[in-house]
Each structure stands twice: as C-alpha cells, then as structure tokens.
PDB file of C-alpha atoms in Angstrom:
ATOM      1  CA  UNK A 353     -31.232  55.739 -11.312  1.00  0.00           C
ATOM      2  CA  UNK A 354     -30.468  52.092 -12.111  1.00  0.00           C
ATOM      3  CA  UNK A 355     -26.934  52.670 -13.008  1.00  0.00           C
ATOM      4  CA  UNK A 356     -24.042  50.250 -14.617  1.00  0.00           C
ATOM      5  CA  UNK A 357     -21.391  49.454 -12.367  1.00  0.00           C
ATOM      6  CA  UNK A 358     -17.729  49.412 -13.767  1.00  0.00           C
ATOM      7  CA  UNK A 359     -15.399  46.302 -13.885  1.00  0.00           C
ATOM      8  CA  UNK A 360     -13.915  45.869  -9.916  1.00  0.00           C
ATOM      9  CA  UNK A 361     -10.084  46.309  -9.560  1.00  0.00           C
ATOM     10  CA  UNK A 362      -7.634  43.857  -7.939  1.00  0.00           C
ATOM     11  CA  UNK A 363      -9.099  42.018  -4.892  1.00  0.00           C
ATOM     12  CA  UNK A 364      -6.871  41.741  -2.050  1.00  0.00           C
ATOM     13  CA  UNK A 365      -6.098  37.941  -3.230  1.00  0.00           C
ATOM     14  CA  UNK A 366      -3.870  39.810  -6.236  1.00  0.00           C
ATOM     15  CA  UNK A 367      -6.304  38.780  -8.949  1.00  0.00           C
ATOM     16  CA  UNK A 368      -8.472  40.835 -10.927  1.00  0.00           C
ATOM     17  CA  UNK A 369     -12.296  39.751 -10.947  1.00  0.00           C
ATOM     18  CA  UNK A 370     -12.867  37.898 -14.263  1.00  0.00           C
ATOM     19  CA  UNK A 371     -16.474  38.992 -14.444  1.00  0.00           C
ATOM     20  CA  UNK A 372     -18.167  42.209 -14.971  1.00  0.00           C
ATOM     21  CA  UNK A 373     -21.662  43.211 -13.449  1.00  0.00           C
ATOM     22  CA  UNK A 374     -24.056  43.123 -16.154  1.00  0.00           C
ATOM     23  CA  UNK A 375     -26.207  46.401 -16.434  1.00  0.00           C
ATOM     24  CA  UNK A 376     -29.959  46.069 -16.126  1.00  0.00           C
ATOM     25  CA  UNK A 377     -31.867  47.923 -18.920  1.00  0.00           C
ATOM     26  CA  UNK A 378     -33.126  51.512 -18.146  1.00  0.00           C
ATOM     27  CA  UNK A 379     -35.879  51.182 -15.258  1.00  0.00           C
ATOM     28  CA  UNK A 380     -37.958  53.699 -13.758  1.00  0.00           C
ATOM     29  CA  UNK A 381     -37.660  52.060 -10.447  1.00  0.00           C
ATOM     30  CA  UNK A 382     -36.579  54.339  -7.695  1.00  0.00           C
ATOM     31  CA  UNK A 383     -37.282  52.357  -4.535  1.00  0.00           C
ATOM     32  CA  UNK A 384     -38.281  48.982  -3.623  1.00  0.00           C
ATOM     33  CA  UNK A 385     -41.418  48.089  -2.119  1.00  0.00           C
ATOM     34  CA  UNK A 386     -39.586  46.139   0.987  1.00  0.00           C
ATOM     35  CA  UNK A 387     -36.856  43.674   1.252  1.00  0.00           C
ATOM     36  CA  UNK A 388     -38.766  40.621  -0.415  1.00  0.00           C
ATOM     37  CA  UNK A 389     -39.254  42.728  -3.428  1.00  0.00           C
ATOM     38  CA  UNK A 390     -35.535  43.909  -3.697  1.00  0.00           C
ATOM     39  CA  UNK A 391     -34.530  40.284  -3.316  1.00  0.00           C
ATOM     40  CA  UNK A 392     -36.511  39.271  -6.049  1.00  0.00           C
ATOM     41  CA  UNK A 393     -35.239  42.263  -8.054  1.00  0.00           C
ATOM     42  CA  UNK A 394     -31.578  41.086  -7.437  1.00  0.00           C
ATOM     43  CA  UNK A 395     -32.271  37.600  -8.133  1.00  0.00           C
ATOM     44  CA  UNK A 396     -33.585  38.555 -11.699  1.00  0.00           C
ATOM     45  CA  UNK A 397     -30.344  40.340 -12.772  1.00  0.00           C
ATOM     46  CA  UNK A 398     -28.108  38.442 -15.166  1.00  0.00           C
ATOM     47  CA  UNK A 399     -25.145  39.109 -12.976  1.00  0.00           C
ATOM     48  CA  UNK A 400     -27.043  37.129 -10.066  1.00  0.00           C
ATOM     49  CA  UNK A 401     -29.232  34.705 -11.977  1.00  0.00           C
ATOM     50  CA  UNK A 402     -26.098  33.667 -14.268  1.00  0.00           C
ATOM     51  CA  UNK A 403     -24.409  32.271 -11.150  1.00  0.00           C
ATOM     52  CA  UNK A 404     -26.726  29.196 -11.678  1.00  0.00           C
ATOM     53  CA  UNK A 405     -24.479  26.175 -11.717  1.00  0.00           C
ATOM     54  CA  UNK A 406     -26.827  24.426 -14.548  1.00  0.00           C
ATOM     55  CA  UNK A 407     -25.298  25.970 -17.734  1.00  0.00           C
ATOM     56  CA  UNK A 408     -28.980  26.027 -19.384  1.00  0.00           C
ATOM     57  CA  UNK A 409     -30.535  27.909 -16.472  1.00  0.00           C
ATOM     58  CA  UNK A 410     -27.587  30.415 -16.769  1.00  0.00           C
ATOM     59  CA  UNK A 411     -28.016  31.228 -20.201  1.00  0.00           C
ATOM     60  CA  UNK A 412     -31.564  31.565 -20.160  1.00  0.00           C
ATOM     61  CA  UNK A 413     -31.125  33.756 -17.116  1.00  0.00           C
ATOM     62  CA  UNK A 414     -28.507  35.960 -18.760  1.00  0.00           C
ATOM     63  CA  UNK A 415     -30.784  36.407 -21.765  1.00  0.00           C
ATOM     64  CA  UNK A 416     -33.995  37.433 -19.776  1.00  0.00           C
ATOM     65  CA  UNK A 417     -33.978  41.084 -18.927  1.00  0.00           C
ATOM     66  CA  UNK A 418     -34.833  41.613 -15.262  1.00  0.00           C
ATOM     67  CA  UNK A 419     -38.503  42.851 -14.917  1.00  0.00           C
ATOM     68  CA  UNK A 420     -39.160  46.487 -13.299  1.00  0.00           C
ATOM     69  CA  UNK A 421     -41.149  45.531 -10.492  1.00  0.00           C
ATOM     70  CA  UNK A 422     -40.821  41.715 -10.237  1.00  0.00           C
ATOM     71  CA  UNK A 423     -43.887  40.217  -8.356  1.00  0.00           C
ATOM     72  CA  UNK A 424     -43.810  39.265  -4.596  1.00  0.00           C
ATOM     73  CA  UNK A 425     -43.595  35.408  -4.465  1.00  0.00           C
ATOM     74  CA  UNK A 426     -46.980  33.630  -3.532  1.00  0.00           C
ATOM     75  CA  UNK A 427     -47.172  31.051  -1.033  1.00  0.00           C
ATOM     76  CA  UNK A 428     -47.175  28.474  -3.635  1.00  0.00           C
ATOM     77  CA  UNK A 429     -43.928  29.537  -5.339  1.00  0.00           C
ATOM     78  CA  UNK A 430     -41.961  29.517  -1.937  1.00  0.00           C
ATOM     79  CA  UNK A 431     -42.680  25.650  -2.200  1.00  0.00           C
ATOM     80  CA  UNK A 432     -40.112  23.006  -3.980  1.00  0.00           C
ATOM     81  CA  UNK A 433     -40.802  19.661  -4.885  1.00  0.00           C
ATOM     82  CA  UNK A 434     -38.111  17.037  -3.511  1.00  0.00           C
ATOM     83  CA  UNK A 435     -36.696  16.871  -6.867  1.00  0.00           C
ATOM     84  CA  UNK A 436     -35.845  20.456  -7.248  1.00  0.00           C
ATOM     85  CA  UNK A 437     -34.535  20.426  -3.734  1.00  0.00           C
ATOM     86  CA  UNK A 438     -32.409  17.605  -4.822  1.00  0.00           C
ATOM     87  CA  UNK A 439     -30.897  19.637  -7.436  1.00  0.00           C
ATOM     88  CA  UNK A 440     -29.488  22.326  -4.793  1.00  0.00           C
ATOM     89  CA  UNK A 441     -26.160  23.573  -5.791  1.00  0.00           C
ATOM     90  CA  UNK A 442     -23.077  23.202  -3.802  1.00  0.00           C
ATOM     91  CA  UNK A 443     -20.957  25.430  -6.169  1.00  0.00           C
ATOM     92  CA  UNK A 444     -22.647  28.473  -4.844  1.00  0.00           C
ATOM     93  CA  UNK A 445     -23.494  29.383  -1.574  1.00  0.00           C
ATOM     94  CA  UNK A 446     -25.654  32.847  -0.579  1.00  0.00           C
ATOM     95  CA  UNK A 447     -24.549  34.472   2.867  1.00  0.00           C
ATOM     96  CA  UNK A 448     -26.980  36.962   4.414  1.00  0.00           C
ATOM     97  CA  UNK A 449     -25.908  39.589   6.759  1.00  0.00           C
ATOM     98  CA  UNK A 450     -28.598  39.668  10.102  1.00  0.00           C
ATOM     99  CA  UNK A 451     -30.986  40.548  10.181  1.00  0.00           C
ATOM    100  CA  UNK A 452     -32.186  42.613   7.299  1.00  0.00           C
ATOM    101  CA  UNK A 453     -30.296  40.669   4.633  1.00  0.00           C
ATOM    102  CA  UNK A 454     -32.055  37.479   5.133  1.00  0.00           C
ATOM    103  CA  UNK A 455     -35.240  38.540   3.454  1.00  0.00           C
ATOM    104  CA  UNK A 456     -33.518  39.795   0.606  1.00  0.00           C
ATOM    105  CA  UNK A 457     -30.966  36.895   0.199  1.00  0.00           C
ATOM    106  CA  UNK A 458     -34.020  34.212   0.635  1.00  0.00           C
ATOM    107  CA  UNK A 459     -35.154  34.784  -3.043  1.00  0.00           C
ATOM    108  CA  UNK A 460     -31.547  34.774  -4.123  1.00  0.00           C
ATOM    109  CA  UNK A 461     -30.855  31.233  -2.860  1.00  0.00           C
ATOM    110  CA  UNK A 462     -34.301  30.127  -4.531  1.00  0.00           C
ATOM    111  CA  UNK A 463     -33.089  31.462  -7.602  1.00  0.00           C
ATOM    112  CA  UNK A 464     -29.671  29.749  -7.697  1.00  0.00           C
ATOM    113  CA  UNK A 465     -30.938  26.543  -5.600  1.00  0.00           C
ATOM    114  CA  UNK A 466     -27.997  27.472  -3.458  1.00  0.00           C
ATOM    115  CA  UNK A 467     -27.218  26.822   0.191  1.00  0.00           C
ATOM    116  CA  UNK A 468     -28.386  29.801   2.528  1.00  0.00           C
ATOM    117  CA  UNK A 469     -26.685  30.641   5.838  1.00  0.00           C
ATOM    118  CA  UNK A 470     -26.088  33.558   7.551  1.00  0.00           C
ATOM    119  CA  UNK A 471     -22.785  35.393   7.887  1.00  0.00           C
ATOM    120  CA  UNK A 472     -22.556  36.822  11.687  1.00  0.00           C
ATOM    121  CA  UNK A 473     -20.935  40.306  11.398  1.00  0.00           C
ATOM    122  CA  UNK A 474     -21.370  43.188  13.879  1.00  0.00           C
ATOM    123  CA  UNK A 475     -20.943  46.831  13.271  1.00  0.00           C
ATOM    124  CA  UNK A 476     -18.375  48.320  15.907  1.00  0.00           C
ATOM    125  CA  UNK A 477     -19.688  51.546  16.607  1.00  0.00           C
ATOM    126  CA  UNK A 478     -18.103  54.960  18.084  1.00  0.00           C
ATOM    127  CA  UNK A 479     -17.747  55.403  21.704  1.00  0.00           C
ATOM    128  CA  UNK A 480     -20.820  57.551  22.431  1.00  0.00           C
ATOM    129  CA  UNK A 481     -22.273  57.534  18.976  1.00  0.00           C
ATOM    130  CA  UNK A 482     -22.870  53.835  18.186  1.00  0.00           C
ATOM    131  CA  UNK A 483     -24.827  54.200  15.218  1.00  0.00           C
ATOM    132  CA  UNK A 484     -21.933  55.685  13.442  1.00  0.00           C
ATOM    133  CA  UNK A 485     -19.784  52.732  12.614  1.00  0.00           C
ATOM    134  CA  UNK A 486     -16.138  52.975  12.920  1.00  0.00           C
ATOM    135  CA  UNK A 487     -15.591  49.443  11.910  1.00  0.00           C
ATOM    136  CA  UNK A 488     -17.104  46.068  12.129  1.00  0.00           C
ATOM    137  CA  UNK A 489     -16.330  42.645  13.575  1.00  0.00           C
ATOM    138  CA  UNK A 490     -17.061  39.065  11.931  1.00  0.00           C
ATOM    139  CA  UNK A 491     -16.535  35.245  12.256  1.00  0.00           C
ATOM    140  CA  UNK A 492     -12.879  34.128  13.254  1.00  0.00           C
ATOM    141  CA  UNK A 493     -12.516  37.517  15.092  1.00  0.00           C
ATOM    142  CA  UNK A 494     -11.747  39.187  11.993  1.00  0.00           C
ATOM    143  CA  UNK A 495     -11.721  43.179  12.503  1.00  0.00           C
ATOM    144  CA  UNK A 496     -12.101  45.902  10.072  1.00  0.00           C
ATOM    145  CA  UNK A 497     -11.320  49.552  11.594  1.00  0.00           C
ATOM    146  CA  UNK A 498     -11.735  52.534   9.429  1.00  0.00           C
ATOM    147  CA  UNK A 499      -9.019  55.008   9.287  1.00  0.00           C
ATOM    148  CA  UNK A 500     -12.048  57.421  10.985  1.00  0.00           C
ATOM    149  CA  UNK A 501     -11.509  55.898  14.132  1.00  0.00           C
ATOM    150  CA  UNK A 502      -8.104  57.031  14.586  1.00  0.00           C
ATOM    151  CA  UNK A 503      -8.577  60.208  13.288  1.00  0.00           C
ATOM    152  CA  UNK A 504     -11.281  61.184  15.545  1.00  0.00           C
ATOM    153  CA  UNK A 505      -8.965  60.247  18.195  1.00  0.00           C
ATOM    154  CA  UNK A 506     -10.265  56.556  19.400  1.00  0.00           C
ATOM    155  CA  UNK A 507      -7.979  54.499  21.637  1.00  0.00           C
ATOM    156  CA  UNK A 508      -7.062  51.135  21.808  1.00  0.00           C
ATOM    157  CA  UNK A 509      -8.856  50.689  25.256  1.00  0.00           C
ATOM    158  CA  UNK A 510     -11.985  52.186  23.690  1.00  0.00           C
ATOM    159  CA  UNK A 511     -11.697  49.764  20.650  1.00  0.00           C
ATOM    160  CA  UNK A 512     -11.269  46.717  22.722  1.00  0.00           C
ATOM    161  CA  UNK A 513     -14.395  47.693  24.948  1.00  0.00           C
ATOM    162  CA  UNK A 514     -16.377  47.642  21.743  1.00  0.00           C
ATOM    163  CA  UNK A 515     -14.901  44.548  20.771  1.00  0.00           C
ATOM    164  CA  UNK A 516     -15.614  42.826  23.701  1.00  0.00           C
ATOM    165  CA  UNK A 517     -19.307  43.887  23.854  1.00  0.00           C
ATOM    166  CA  UNK A 518     -19.904  42.814  20.277  1.00  0.00           C
ATOM    167  CA  UNK A 519     -17.903  39.464  20.360  1.00  0.00           C
ATOM    168  CA  UNK A 520     -20.456  38.455  23.101  1.00  0.00           C
ATOM    169  CA  UNK A 521     -23.085  39.784  20.745  1.00  0.00           C
ATOM    170  CA  UNK A 522     -21.659  37.457  17.952  1.00  0.00           C
ATOM    171  CA  UNK A 523     -21.555  34.400  20.372  1.00  0.00           C
ATOM    172  CA  UNK A 524     -25.296  34.887  21.347  1.00  0.00           C
ATOM    173  CA  UNK A 525     -26.633  35.345  17.756  1.00  0.00           C
ATOM    174  CA  UNK A 526     -24.674  32.160  16.749  1.00  0.00           C
ATOM    175  CA  UNK A 527     -26.143  30.137  19.612  1.00  0.00           C
ATOM    176  CA  UNK A 528     -29.772  31.691  18.776  1.00  0.00           C
ATOM    177  CA  UNK A 529     -29.833  31.458  15.112  1.00  0.00           C
ATOM    178  CA  UNK A 530     -27.630  28.843  14.279  1.00  0.00           C
ATOM    179  CA  UNK A 531     -27.324  26.489  17.553  1.00  0.00           C
ATOM    180  CA  UNK A 532     -23.855  27.356  17.866  1.00  0.00           C
ATOM    181  CA  UNK A 533     -22.762  25.639  14.377  1.00  0.00           C
ATOM    182  CA  UNK A 534     -19.467  26.702  12.761  1.00  0.00           C
ATOM    183  CA  UNK A 535     -19.278  28.612   9.788  1.00  0.00           C
ATOM    184  CA  UNK A 536     -20.482  27.031   6.530  1.00  0.00           C
ATOM    185  CA  UNK A 537     -17.629  25.323   4.539  1.00  0.00           C
ATOM    186  CA  UNK A 538     -17.106  27.936   1.379  1.00  0.00           C
ATOM    187  CA  UNK A 539     -13.587  26.599   0.471  1.00  0.00           C
ATOM    188  CA  UNK A 540     -13.601  26.718  -3.526  1.00  0.00           C
ATOM    189  CA  UNK A 541     -16.943  27.940  -3.818  1.00  0.00           C
ATOM    190  CA  UNK A 542     -18.743  31.208  -5.045  1.00  0.00           C
ATOM    191  CA  UNK A 543     -20.150  33.083  -2.252  1.00  0.00           C
ATOM    192  CA  UNK A 544     -22.970  35.754  -2.752  1.00  0.00           C
ATOM    193  CA  UNK A 545     -22.910  38.017   0.221  1.00  0.00           C
ATOM    194  CA  UNK A 546     -26.170  39.684   0.725  1.00  0.00           C
ATOM    195  CA  UNK A 547     -27.391  42.996   2.688  1.00  0.00           C
ATOM    196  CA  UNK A 548     -30.593  44.759   2.447  1.00  0.00           C
ATOM    197  CA  UNK A 549     -28.173  48.122   1.944  1.00  0.00           C
ATOM    198  CA  UNK A 550     -24.932  49.551   2.079  1.00  0.00           C
ATOM    199  CA  UNK A 551     -24.298  52.775   3.647  1.00  0.00           C
ATOM    200  CA  UNK A 552     -20.608  52.950   5.078  1.00  0.00           C
ATOM    201  CA  UNK A 553     -19.689  49.814   3.655  1.00  0.00           C
ATOM    202  CA  UNK A 554     -17.803  48.849   7.082  1.00  0.00           C
ATOM    203  CA  UNK A 555     -20.223  45.836   7.868  1.00  0.00           C
ATOM    204  CA  UNK A 556     -19.775  44.513   4.424  1.00  0.00           C
ATOM    205  CA  UNK A 557     -16.096  44.803   4.164  1.00  0.00           C
ATOM    206  CA  UNK A 558     -15.653  42.915   7.480  1.00  0.00           C
ATOM    207  CA  UNK A 559     -17.786  40.027   5.677  1.00  0.00           C
ATOM    208  CA  UNK A 560     -15.564  40.032   2.775  1.00  0.00           C
ATOM    209  CA  UNK A 561     -12.513  40.208   4.716  1.00  0.00           C
ATOM    210  CA  UNK A 562     -13.601  37.098   6.878  1.00  0.00           C
ATOM    211  CA  UNK A 563     -14.405  35.007   4.108  1.00  0.00           C
ATOM    212  CA  UNK A 564     -11.269  35.429   2.170  1.00  0.00           C
ATOM    213  CA  UNK A 565      -9.562  33.534   5.162  1.00  0.00           C
ATOM    214  CA  UNK A 566     -12.107  30.578   4.415  1.00  0.00           C
ATOM    215  CA  UNK A 567     -10.685  30.082   0.865  1.00  0.00           C
ATOM    216  CA  UNK A 568     -13.773  30.795  -1.447  1.00  0.00           C
ATOM    217  CA  UNK A 569     -13.367  30.610  -4.993  1.00  0.00           C
ATOM    218  CA  UNK A 570     -15.069  33.917  -5.569  1.00  0.00           C
ATOM    219  CA  UNK A 571     -17.000  36.615  -3.754  1.00  0.00           C
ATOM    220  CA  UNK A 572     -19.779  38.193  -5.046  1.00  0.00           C
ATOM    221  CA  UNK A 573     -21.282  41.574  -2.920  1.00  0.00           C
ATOM    222  CA  UNK A 574     -25.042  41.818  -3.713  1.00  0.00           C
ATOM    223  CA  UNK A 575     -27.378  44.614  -2.079  1.00  0.00           C
ATOM    224  CA  UNK A 576     -30.385  46.282  -3.619  1.00  0.00           C
ATOM    225  CA  UNK A 577     -28.999  49.837  -2.723  1.00  0.00           C
ATOM    226  CA  UNK A 578     -25.707  51.590  -1.580  1.00  0.00           C
ATOM    227  CA  UNK A 579     -23.975  54.798  -1.315  1.00  0.00           C
ATOM    228  CA  UNK A 580     -21.747  55.352  -4.541  1.00  0.00           C
ATOM    229  CA  UNK A 581     -18.566  55.960  -2.791  1.00  0.00           C
ATOM    230  CA  UNK A 582     -19.094  52.952  -0.423  1.00  0.00           C
ATOM    231  CA  UNK A 583     -19.971  50.712  -3.149  1.00  0.00           C
ATOM    232  CA  UNK A 584     -16.599  51.899  -4.906  1.00  0.00           C
ATOM    233  CA  UNK A 585     -14.851  50.832  -1.831  1.00  0.00           C
ATOM    234  CA  UNK A 586     -16.181  47.588  -1.867  1.00  0.00           C
ATOM    235  CA  UNK A 587     -14.845  46.878  -5.437  1.00  0.00           C
ATOM    236  CA  UNK A 588     -11.262  46.854  -3.631  1.00  0.00           C
ATOM    237  CA  UNK A 589     -12.294  43.843  -1.481  1.00  0.00           C
ATOM    238  CA  UNK A 590     -14.770  41.870  -3.451  1.00  0.00           C
ATOM    239  CA  UNK A 591     -14.274  40.035  -6.999  1.00  0.00           C
ATOM    240  CA  UNK A 592     -18.028  41.352  -8.060  1.00  0.00           C
ATOM    241  CA  UNK A 593     -20.299  43.825  -6.811  1.00  0.00           C
ATOM    242  CA  UNK A 594     -23.864  44.194  -7.868  1.00  0.00           C
ATOM    243  CA  UNK A 595     -25.789  47.059  -6.330  1.00  0.00           C
ATOM    244  CA  UNK A 596     -28.296  48.129  -9.060  1.00  0.00           C
ATOM    245  CA  UNK A 597     -29.579  51.435  -7.445  1.00  0.00           C
ATOM    246  CA  UNK A 598     -26.714  53.869  -6.426  1.00  0.00           C
ATOM    247  CA  UNK A 599     -28.067  57.232  -5.686  1.00  0.00           C
ATOM    248  CA  UNK A 600     -26.038  60.218  -5.393  1.00  0.00           C
ATOM    249  CA  UNK A 601     -28.059  61.692  -2.511  1.00  0.00           C
ATOM    250  CA  UNK A 602     -27.719  58.915  -0.252  1.00  0.00           C
ATOM    251  CA  UNK A 603     -28.905  59.491   3.550  1.00  0.00           C
ATOM    252  CA  UNK A 604     -29.999  56.248   4.705  1.00  0.00           C
ATOM    253  CA  UNK A 605     -30.622  52.743   3.666  1.00  0.00           C
ATOM    254  CA  UNK A 606     -34.319  52.866   4.491  1.00  0.00           C
ATOM    255  CA  UNK A 607     -35.246  56.005   2.374  1.00  0.00           C
ATOM    256  CA  UNK A 608     -35.195  53.757  -0.606  1.00  0.00           C
ATOM    257  CA  UNK A 609     -37.630  51.456   0.499  1.00  0.00           C
ATOM    258  CA  UNK A 610     -41.530  51.947   0.833  1.00  0.00           C
ATOM    259  CA  UNK A 611     -41.645  49.790   3.620  1.00  0.00           C
ATOM    260  CA  UNK A 612     -38.444  48.928   5.983  1.00  0.00           C
ATOM    261  CA  UNK A 613     -39.466  47.841   9.321  1.00  0.00           C
ATOM    262  CA  UNK A 614     -37.189  46.146  11.527  1.00  0.00           C
ATOM    263  CA  UNK A 615     -36.401  42.715  10.710  1.00  0.00           C
ATOM    264  CA  UNK A 616     -37.156  40.851  13.908  1.00  0.00           C
ATOM    265  CA  UNK A 617     -35.575  37.195  15.024  1.00  0.00           C
ATOM    266  CA  UNK A 618     -38.941  35.637  14.721  1.00  0.00           C
ATOM    267  CA  UNK A 619     -38.715  36.432  11.011  1.00  0.00           C
ATOM    268  CA  UNK A 620     -35.371  35.389  10.819  1.00  0.00           C
ATOM    269  CA  UNK A 621     -36.286  31.999  12.478  1.00  0.00           C
ATOM    270  CA  UNK A 622     -38.971  31.599  10.115  1.00  0.00           C
ATOM    271  CA  UNK A 623     -37.188  31.999   6.993  1.00  0.00           C
ATOM    272  CA  UNK A 624     -34.332  29.924   8.063  1.00  0.00           C
ATOM    273  CA  UNK A 625     -36.970  27.217   9.222  1.00  0.00           C
ATOM    274  CA  UNK A 626     -38.576  27.701   5.465  1.00  0.00           C
ATOM    275  CA  UNK A 627     -35.000  27.329   3.784  1.00  0.00           C
ATOM    276  CA  UNK A 628     -34.354  24.144   5.762  1.00  0.00           C
ATOM    277  CA  UNK A 629     -37.843  22.727   4.704  1.00  0.00           C
ATOM    278  CA  UNK A 630     -36.848  23.468   1.174  1.00  0.00           C
ATOM    279  CA  UNK A 631     -33.397  21.644   1.354  1.00  0.00           C
ATOM    280  CA  UNK A 632     -31.753  25.161   1.375  1.00  0.00           C
ATOM    281  CA  UNK A 633     -30.341  25.516   4.627  1.00  0.00           C
ATOM    282  CA  UNK A 634     -26.649  25.296   4.660  1.00  0.00           C
ATOM    283  CA  UNK A 635     -26.159  24.769   8.370  1.00  0.00           C
ATOM    284  CA  UNK A 636     -28.223  21.632   8.060  1.00  0.00           C
ATOM    285  CA  UNK A 637     -26.238  20.289   5.198  1.00  0.00           C
TER     286      UNK A 637
END
C-alpha cells in the first residue's frame, strides 16, 4: 500500500531535515503501469510538486491531492511555449540515475520547470555475482561499499578490479550521454535524485554521497517504489526521501510495474534531446 514516510533523521552534514514527506491519501494503486506513469505520480505528490520555486505554484500543488492513476502525458502536453521555457527554475535541479531513472525524472522536471540532467552512478557487483551490489561508484570517484563486502571476504584487489571496470564504463557513459561535460553545478540548490526503484539502495546512496561533496542546499531522493529497509537507510544520508510504494514483500523493482522493459540508450538520448528542446536540459545551460 502507499504508506506515510516518517521524518528523516540527521543527514551526514549534521543537520536535521527541515521538511517531512507529505503522505498521499489512501489509494488502491498497487503497481505502476510503466516508468512514465510512475514519474507522473511522483510529480503529483505534494512533497515533490511543492518544491516549485513559484510560491503560488507550490501552494496550489500542496493543496491538490495526487491522482490515483495520473494519465500518461499526451504529445501536446510534452511541448512547452518559449515563455514557459523561460520560466525554468534554477533553484531546483532534477538528476536522474540512468538509464531507468530518466523516464521517471522527466515528468518531475516538467512539473517543477527545473533543469534535468543525468547523475552517473555504477553499481559495484560482487565478484562472480555481479547482479548483487556490494557498493556503488559515482562521479568524482565517490565510492560506497557495503559492510557485506568485507563480511563475505571480498579483498582489496577484487574491489579495485571492479572499480577500474566500472570507472571505464562511467567515462563511456559520460562521453556518450553528456559529450564528456562536467557535472551540473548544484551548489546551493535543491537536488531531486530520481530512480525507477530502490532495491539495495547502494546506487542511490553513492549518488547522494557524491552530491554532498558538491554543496547542494538540500537533497531529496525520489523513487516510485522501494524496499522498506533500504528506504529507511536512505533517510540517514538524504534530507528527504519520497518513496510512496514500500511493499513489505519486496523481491525486485520490476514486480511493481506492469511494464518494465530495459531502458535503452536510444530512449535516453531521445529524452535528453526532448529536454533540450524544452529548455530543460541542465547540461546545455
């Protein structure tokens, strides 16, 4: 069911989060149709919509309950007038974890009229079982290593080999998706970090740790669905966490979507191009 998330504890910066996640009203929603539907739902929540820089927009968004089944955007709704594009806020930035986080993040950036960019993070998989995360690597060579890695006897040499491999992939992705551009300047801004789901939380934790070194005013983690324990752990590193669906029986992110295909590079590039055409692409600003 959709649950109310408690107020997050102190962040690594030593300050307690100043906002609490507003709970949506009871809803029969049990899973999302696809990533676009999930992003539309997140964008409609007061905890996200209320981040609008425009006070009137924020008040309206906070007063409006989220729909149970927000419609997928029509082609016409994905276009924006030059005047609307000019009102893009630079106080809030939306960063998507590729590749699956981008289709979720796009409706949020549209709703907030906020710059959109990718936050490149790679999972560090256990040697011999790469699908299971022992940690993650993010921009600035920020590494997060789970205590499970040492507990299961992973050596420094094994970790270094995995890091080298994933570092090369990070560079490839940055060159491919962002033409090798430097990370977007988030100093003093509210940053919404978006993924399509939270399983172990290792990748999102690495992303937040990387962002902390860049001096943002506030970090908000947003994901449609997540494992309750992992979501609770994220409250120790982020200022606010918005995860409306936290099923007690959680096995995989994909089980909470009706359609959950792999997000391919072509789709990522198309969304980035669309964001650019709407004046929302952070990397071009």
